[in-house]
PDB file of C-alpha atoms in Angstrom:
ATOM      1  CA  MET Z  23     -38.934  10.602  -6.443  1.00 60.00           C
ATOM      2  CA  ALA Z  24     -36.613  13.436  -5.316  1.00 67.00           C
ATOM      3  CA  ASP Z  25     -33.694  15.073  -7.532  1.00 67.00           C
ATOM      4  CA  PHE Z  26     -30.350  16.143  -7.121  1.00 66.00           C
ATOM      5  CA  VAL Z  27     -29.855  19.865  -6.537  1.00 69.00           C
ATOM      6  CA  PRO Z  28     -26.344  20.980  -7.623  1.00 69.00           C
ATOM      7  CA  THR Z  29     -24.892  22.788  -4.758  1.00 67.00           C
ATOM      8  CA  THR Z  30     -21.552  23.839  -6.409  1.00 71.00           C
ATOM      9  CA  ILE Z  31     -19.995  24.404  -9.437  1.00 76.00           C
ATOM     10  CA  THR Z  32     -16.391  22.775  -9.683  1.00 79.00           C
ATOM     11  CA  ARG Z  33     -14.284  22.698 -13.014  1.00 87.00           C
ATOM     12  CA  SER Z  34     -11.248  20.662 -13.976  1.00 93.00           C
ATOM     13  CA  ALA Z  35      -8.653  21.186 -16.547  1.00 94.00           C
ATOM     14  CA  LEU Z  36      -5.773  19.395 -17.955  1.00 95.00           C
ATOM     15  CA  ARG Z  37      -3.048  20.322 -19.768  1.00 95.00           C
ATOM     16  CA  ASP Z  38      -1.128  17.953 -21.941  1.00 95.00           C
ATOM     17  CA  LEU Z  39       2.618  18.121 -21.309  1.00 96.00           C
ATOM     18  CA  THR Z  40       4.584  18.422 -24.754  1.00 94.00           C
ATOM     19  CA  THR Z  41       7.724  16.337 -23.776  1.00 95.00           C
ATOM     20  CA  PRO Z  42       6.861  14.123 -20.346  1.00 95.00           C
ATOM     21  CA  ILE Z  43       8.503  15.079 -17.691  1.00 96.00           C
ATOM     22  CA  ALA Z  44      12.370  12.941 -17.860  1.00 93.00           C
ATOM     23  CA  ASP Z  45      12.778  11.143 -14.706  1.00 95.00           C
ATOM     24  CA  VAL Z  46      11.378  10.281 -11.043  1.00 96.00           C
ATOM     25  CA  SER Z  47      13.632  13.009  -9.633  1.00 96.00           C
ATOM     26  CA  GLU Z  48      12.856  15.771 -12.386  1.00 96.00           C
ATOM     27  CA  PHE Z  49       9.264  15.038 -11.370  1.00 97.00           C
ATOM     28  CA  ASP Z  50       9.974  14.904  -7.230  1.00 97.00           C
ATOM     29  CA  SER Z  51      11.415  18.561  -7.737  1.00 97.00           C
ATOM     30  CA  LEU Z  52       8.548  19.874  -9.778  1.00 97.00           C
ATOM     31  CA  ILE Z  53       6.473  18.918  -6.943  1.00 98.00           C
ATOM     32  CA  GLU Z  54       8.825  20.177  -3.792  1.00 97.00           C
ATOM     33  CA  MET Z  55       9.365  23.261  -5.778  1.00 97.00           C
ATOM     34  CA  VAL Z  56       5.256  23.469  -5.322  1.00 98.00           C
ATOM     35  CA  ILE Z  57       5.206  22.676  -1.708  1.00 98.00           C
ATOM     36  CA  ALA Z  58       7.865  24.987  -0.912  1.00 97.00           C
ATOM     37  CA  ASP Z  59       7.744  28.039  -2.914  1.00 97.00           C
ATOM     38  CA  ASN Z  60       3.754  27.757  -2.662  1.00 97.00           C
ATOM     39  CA  PRO Z  61       3.297  29.799  -6.380  1.00 97.00           C
ATOM     40  CA  PHE Z  62      -0.265  29.372  -6.090  1.00 96.00           C
ATOM     41  CA  GLU Z  63      -0.383  31.962  -2.802  1.00 96.00           C
ATOM     42  CA  CYS Z  64      -2.590  29.013  -0.691  1.00 97.00           C
ATOM     43  CA  ILE Z  65      -2.928  28.984   2.868  1.00 97.00           C
ATOM     44  CA  GLY Z  66      -2.490  27.334   5.813  1.00 96.00           C
ATOM     45  CA  TYR Z  67      -5.341  26.754   8.378  1.00 95.00           C
ATOM     46  CA  THR Z  68      -6.250  24.370  11.398  1.00 95.00           C
ATOM     47  CA  ARG Z  69      -8.668  21.574  11.283  1.00 92.00           C
ATOM     48  CA  ARG Z  70     -11.281  21.360  14.067  1.00 94.00           C
ATOM     49  CA  ASP Z  71      -9.133  18.457  15.908  1.00 96.00           C
ATOM     50  CA  GLY Z  72      -6.335  21.275  16.215  1.00 95.00           C
ATOM     51  CA  VAL Z  73      -4.150  19.783  13.651  1.00 96.00           C
ATOM     52  CA  ALA Z  74      -2.182  22.683  11.550  1.00 96.00           C
ATOM     53  CA  VAL Z  75      -2.186  21.423   7.941  1.00 96.00           C
ATOM     54  CA  ALA Z  76       0.127  23.054   5.363  1.00 97.00           C
ATOM     55  CA  PRO Z  77      -1.018  25.158   2.203  1.00 98.00           C
ATOM     56  CA  VAL Z  78      -0.086  22.432  -0.361  1.00 98.00           C
ATOM     57  CA  VAL Z  79       0.206  18.947   0.837  1.00 97.00           C
ATOM     58  CA  ARG Z  80       0.533  15.712  -0.976  1.00 97.00           C
ATOM     59  CA  ASN Z  81      -2.111  14.289  -1.169  1.00 97.00           C
ATOM     60  CA  ARG Z  82      -1.963  10.743  -2.742  1.00 97.00           C
ATOM     61  CA  GLU Z  83       1.017   9.517  -4.985  1.00 98.00           C
ATOM     62  CA  HIS Z  84       2.141   6.074  -7.050  1.00 98.00           C
ATOM     63  CA  TYR Z  85       5.193   5.606  -9.020  1.00 98.00           C
ATOM     64  CA  THR Z  86       5.245   2.549 -11.122  1.00 98.00           C
ATOM     65  CA  GLY Z  87       8.513   1.677 -12.616  1.00 97.00           C
ATOM     66  CA  LYS Z  88       9.207  -1.503 -15.875  1.00 97.00           C
ATOM     67  CA  VAL Z  89      12.252  -3.711 -16.228  1.00 97.00           C
ATOM     68  CA  ASN Z  90      12.266  -5.716 -18.880  1.00 97.00           C
ATOM     69  CA  PHE Z  91      14.373  -8.804 -19.413  1.00 97.00           C
ATOM     70  CA  ILE Z  92      15.912  -9.356 -22.477  1.00 97.00           C
ATOM     71  CA  ASP Z  93      17.628 -12.365 -24.477  1.00 96.00           C
ATOM     72  CA  GLU Z  94      21.132 -11.338 -24.725  1.00 94.00           C
ATOM     73  CA  ASN Z  95      21.534 -13.029 -27.967  1.00 94.00           C
ATOM     74  CA  THR Z  96      18.583 -12.129 -29.907  1.00 95.00           C
ATOM     75  CA  GLY Z  97      17.904  -8.544 -28.095  1.00 95.00           C
ATOM     76  CA  LYS Z  98      14.106  -9.730 -28.001  1.00 97.00           C
ATOM     77  CA  ARG Z  99      12.077  -8.961 -24.997  1.00 97.00           C
ATOM     78  CA  LEU Z 100      11.550 -12.136 -23.083  1.00 97.00           C
ATOM     79  CA  GLY Z 101       9.202 -10.482 -20.081  1.00 95.00           C
ATOM     80  CA  THR Z 102       8.305  -7.389 -18.109  1.00 96.00           C
ATOM     81  CA  VAL Z 103       7.646  -6.817 -14.457  1.00 97.00           C
ATOM     82  CA  SER Z 104       6.217  -3.589 -13.368  1.00 97.00           C
ATOM     83  CA  ILE Z 105       5.954  -2.640  -9.937  1.00 97.00           C
ATOM     84  CA  GLN Z 106       3.570   0.283  -8.377  1.00 97.00           C
ATOM     85  CA  SER Z 107       5.433   2.147  -5.566  1.00 98.00           C
ATOM     86  CA  PRO Z 108       3.399   4.447  -2.674  1.00 98.00           C
ATOM     87  CA  SER Z 109       6.650   6.641  -2.729  1.00 97.00           C
ATOM     88  CA  ILE Z 110       9.870   7.780  -4.300  1.00 96.00           C
ATOM     89  CA  ALA Z 111      11.874   6.143  -1.660  1.00 97.00           C
ATOM     90  CA  ALA Z 112       9.833   3.134  -1.970  1.00 98.00           C
ATOM     91  CA  PHE Z 113       9.911   3.118  -5.833  1.00 97.00           C
ATOM     92  CA  ASP Z 114      14.209   3.614  -6.237  1.00 97.00           C
ATOM     93  CA  ALA Z 115      14.601   0.336  -3.752  1.00 98.00           C
ATOM     94  CA  ASN Z 116      12.056  -1.729  -5.643  1.00 97.00           C
ATOM     95  CA  ILE Z 117      13.327  -0.948  -8.601  1.00 97.00           C
ATOM     96  CA  ALA Z 118      16.714  -1.909  -7.402  1.00 97.00           C
ATOM     97  CA  ALA Z 119      15.842  -4.946  -6.028  1.00 97.00           C
ATOM     98  CA  VAL Z 120      14.186  -5.727  -9.146  1.00 97.00           C
ATOM     99  CA  MET Z 121      17.401  -5.117 -11.191  1.00 97.00           C
ATOM    100  CA  ALA Z 122      19.383  -7.030  -9.002  1.00 97.00           C
ATOM    101  CA  ASN Z 123      17.126  -9.882  -8.504  1.00 97.00           C
ATOM    102  CA  THR Z 124      19.099 -12.793  -9.935  1.00 96.00           C
ATOM    103  CA  PRO Z 125      16.718 -15.654  -9.463  1.00 96.00           C
ATOM    104  CA  LEU Z 126      14.359 -13.804 -11.479  1.00 96.00           C
ATOM    105  CA  ALA Z 127      16.738 -12.441 -14.021  1.00 96.00           C
ATOM    106  CA  THR Z 128      17.295 -16.612 -14.573  1.00 95.00           C
ATOM    107  CA  ALA Z 129      13.527 -17.431 -14.394  1.00 95.00           C
ATOM    108  CA  MET Z 130      13.069 -14.700 -17.265  1.00 94.00           C
ATOM    109  CA  GLY Z 131      15.727 -16.309 -19.194  1.00 94.00           C
ATOM    110  CA  GLY Z 132      17.126 -12.744 -19.846  1.00 95.00           C
ATOM    111  CA  VAL Z 133      18.680  -9.725 -18.284  1.00 97.00           C
ATOM    112  CA  ALA Z 134      17.301  -7.370 -16.348  1.00 97.00           C
ATOM    113  CA  GLU Z 135      17.053  -3.664 -18.381  1.00 97.00           C
ATOM    114  CA  ARG Z 136      15.251  -0.722 -17.005  1.00 97.00           C
ATOM    115  CA  ASN Z 137      12.238   0.577 -19.170  1.00 97.00           C
ATOM    116  CA  PHE Z 138      12.505   4.148 -17.696  1.00 95.00           C
ATOM    117  CA  ALA Z 139      10.173   5.410 -21.187  1.00 94.00           C
ATOM    118  CA  GLY Z 140       7.355   3.086 -19.727  1.00 95.00           C
ATOM    119  CA  GLU Z 141       7.370   4.151 -16.172  1.00 96.00           C
ATOM    120  CA  SER Z 142       4.691   6.577 -14.698  1.00 97.00           C
ATOM    121  CA  TYR Z 143       4.463   9.046 -11.725  1.00 98.00           C
ATOM    122  CA  TYR Z 144       1.536  10.453 -10.163  1.00 98.00           C
ATOM    123  CA  CYS Z 145       1.195  13.061  -7.865  1.00 98.00           C
ATOM    124  CA  GLN Z 146      -1.856  15.089  -6.624  1.00 98.00           C
ATOM    125  CA  LEU Z 147      -1.505  17.838  -4.367  1.00 98.00           C
ATOM    126  CA  ARG Z 148      -4.144  19.327  -2.485  1.00 98.00           C
ATOM    127  CA  CYS Z 149      -4.208  23.160  -2.370  1.00 98.00           C
ATOM    128  CA  HIS Z 150      -6.143  24.963   0.450  1.00 97.00           C
ATOM    129  CA  ASP Z 151      -6.849  28.568  -1.213  1.00 95.00           C
ATOM    130  CA  PRO Z 152      -7.594  31.743   0.515  1.00 95.00           C
ATOM    131  CA  SER Z 153     -11.131  31.440  -0.227  1.00 91.00           C
ATOM    132  CA  GLY Z 154     -11.199  28.213   2.179  1.00 89.00           C
ATOM    133  CA  ASP Z 155     -11.899  25.852  -1.083  1.00 90.00           C
ATOM    134  CA  ASP Z 156      -9.378  22.802  -1.601  1.00 94.00           C
ATOM    135  CA  TYR Z 157      -8.786  22.054  -4.867  1.00 96.00           C
ATOM    136  CA  TYR Z 158      -6.203  19.526  -6.594  1.00 98.00           C
ATOM    137  CA  VAL Z 159      -3.672  19.734  -9.011  1.00 98.00           C
ATOM    138  CA  THR Z 160      -2.653  16.567 -10.319  1.00 98.00           C
ATOM    139  CA  PHE Z 161       1.035  15.747 -11.728  1.00 98.00           C
ATOM    140  CA  THR Z 162       1.884  12.638 -14.133  1.00 98.00           C
ATOM    141  CA  ARG Z 163       4.856  12.208 -16.782  1.00 96.00           C
ATOM    142  CA  LYS Z 164       2.693  13.616 -19.622  1.00 96.00           C
ATOM    143  CA  THR Z 165      -0.118  15.977 -17.592  1.00 97.00           C
ATOM    144  CA  VAL Z 166      -0.839  18.541 -15.149  1.00 97.00           C
ATOM    145  CA  ARG Z 167      -5.005  18.945 -14.145  1.00 96.00           C
ATOM    146  CA  ILE Z 168      -6.582  21.096 -11.839  1.00 96.00           C
ATOM    147  CA  SER Z 169      -9.519  19.392 -10.189  1.00 95.00           C
ATOM    148  CA  SER Z 170     -12.425  21.080  -7.841  1.00 94.00           C
ATOM    149  CA  TYR Z 171     -12.030  24.358  -8.273  1.00 91.00           C
ATOM    150  CA  GLN Z 172     -15.034  26.833  -8.337  1.00 89.00           C
ATOM    151  CA  ASP Z 173     -12.638  30.046  -9.022  1.00 89.00           C
ATOM    152  CA  GLU Z 174     -11.430  30.492 -12.655  1.00 91.00           C
ATOM    153  CA  ALA Z 175      -8.662  32.385 -10.772  1.00 93.00           C
ATOM    154  CA  ILE Z 176      -7.518  29.369  -9.372  1.00 94.00           C
ATOM    155  CA  LYS Z 177      -7.187  28.265 -13.322  1.00 94.00           C
ATOM    156  CA  THR Z 178      -5.061  31.657 -14.001  1.00 94.00           C
ATOM    157  CA  ALA Z 179      -3.207  31.371 -11.299  1.00 95.00           C
ATOM    158  CA  VAL Z 180      -1.987  27.686 -11.663  1.00 96.00           C
ATOM    159  CA  GLU Z 181      -1.660  28.752 -15.491  1.00 95.00           C
ATOM    160  CA  THR Z 182      -0.055  31.221 -15.129  1.00 95.00           C
ATOM    161  CA  TRP Z 183       2.611  29.565 -13.271  1.00 96.00           C
ATOM    162  CA  ALA Z 184       2.962  26.225 -15.786  1.00 96.00           C
ATOM    163  CA  ASP Z 185       3.646  28.657 -18.283  1.00 95.00           C
ATOM    164  CA  ALA Z 186       6.904  29.871 -16.388  1.00 95.00           C
ATOM    165  CA  VAL Z 187       7.884  26.503 -16.096  1.00 96.00           C
ATOM    166  CA  PRO Z 188       9.865  24.912 -18.929  1.00 94.00           C
ATOM    167  CA  ALA Z 189       9.169  21.360 -17.912  1.00 93.00           C
ATOM    168  CA  LEU Z 190       5.659  22.254 -18.113  1.00 93.00           C
ATOM    169  CA  ARG Z 191       5.172  23.905 -21.248  1.00 85.00           C
TER     170      ARG Z 191
END
């Protein structure tokens, strides 16, 4: 039987945030800052098919909103609706639709109340290192993960940048 032989060494590192990112606006600002400012000094490249790829791109993302339905008399939670959306625009529209959905509130027997603390945000950025390697920086409300990197200098660059960003301490 043939054995698997390692061909590369990839690493992963995780930073737990002391305070979750407050809301989807702050989260998006953070992601856009990384894409626009390119603090890890990634480089763009051209694929074989001639398409130019930016140094840092959104690889995957999803946003989950929570709406509780509360009995106005008792304050008791009667039910919850959870909505996962593929983008922030869809997230905002979907939350607004659930909050304004009178037939749903009637069926639940309570009033809609957004559960900000229960929301989750996820965005994975693909970064193209000058060495030619791609690695990922994944943000959630509570963590930042660096994955698929080989050179320890990549982790150091991301860590140095994160140390200077108050929301990521």
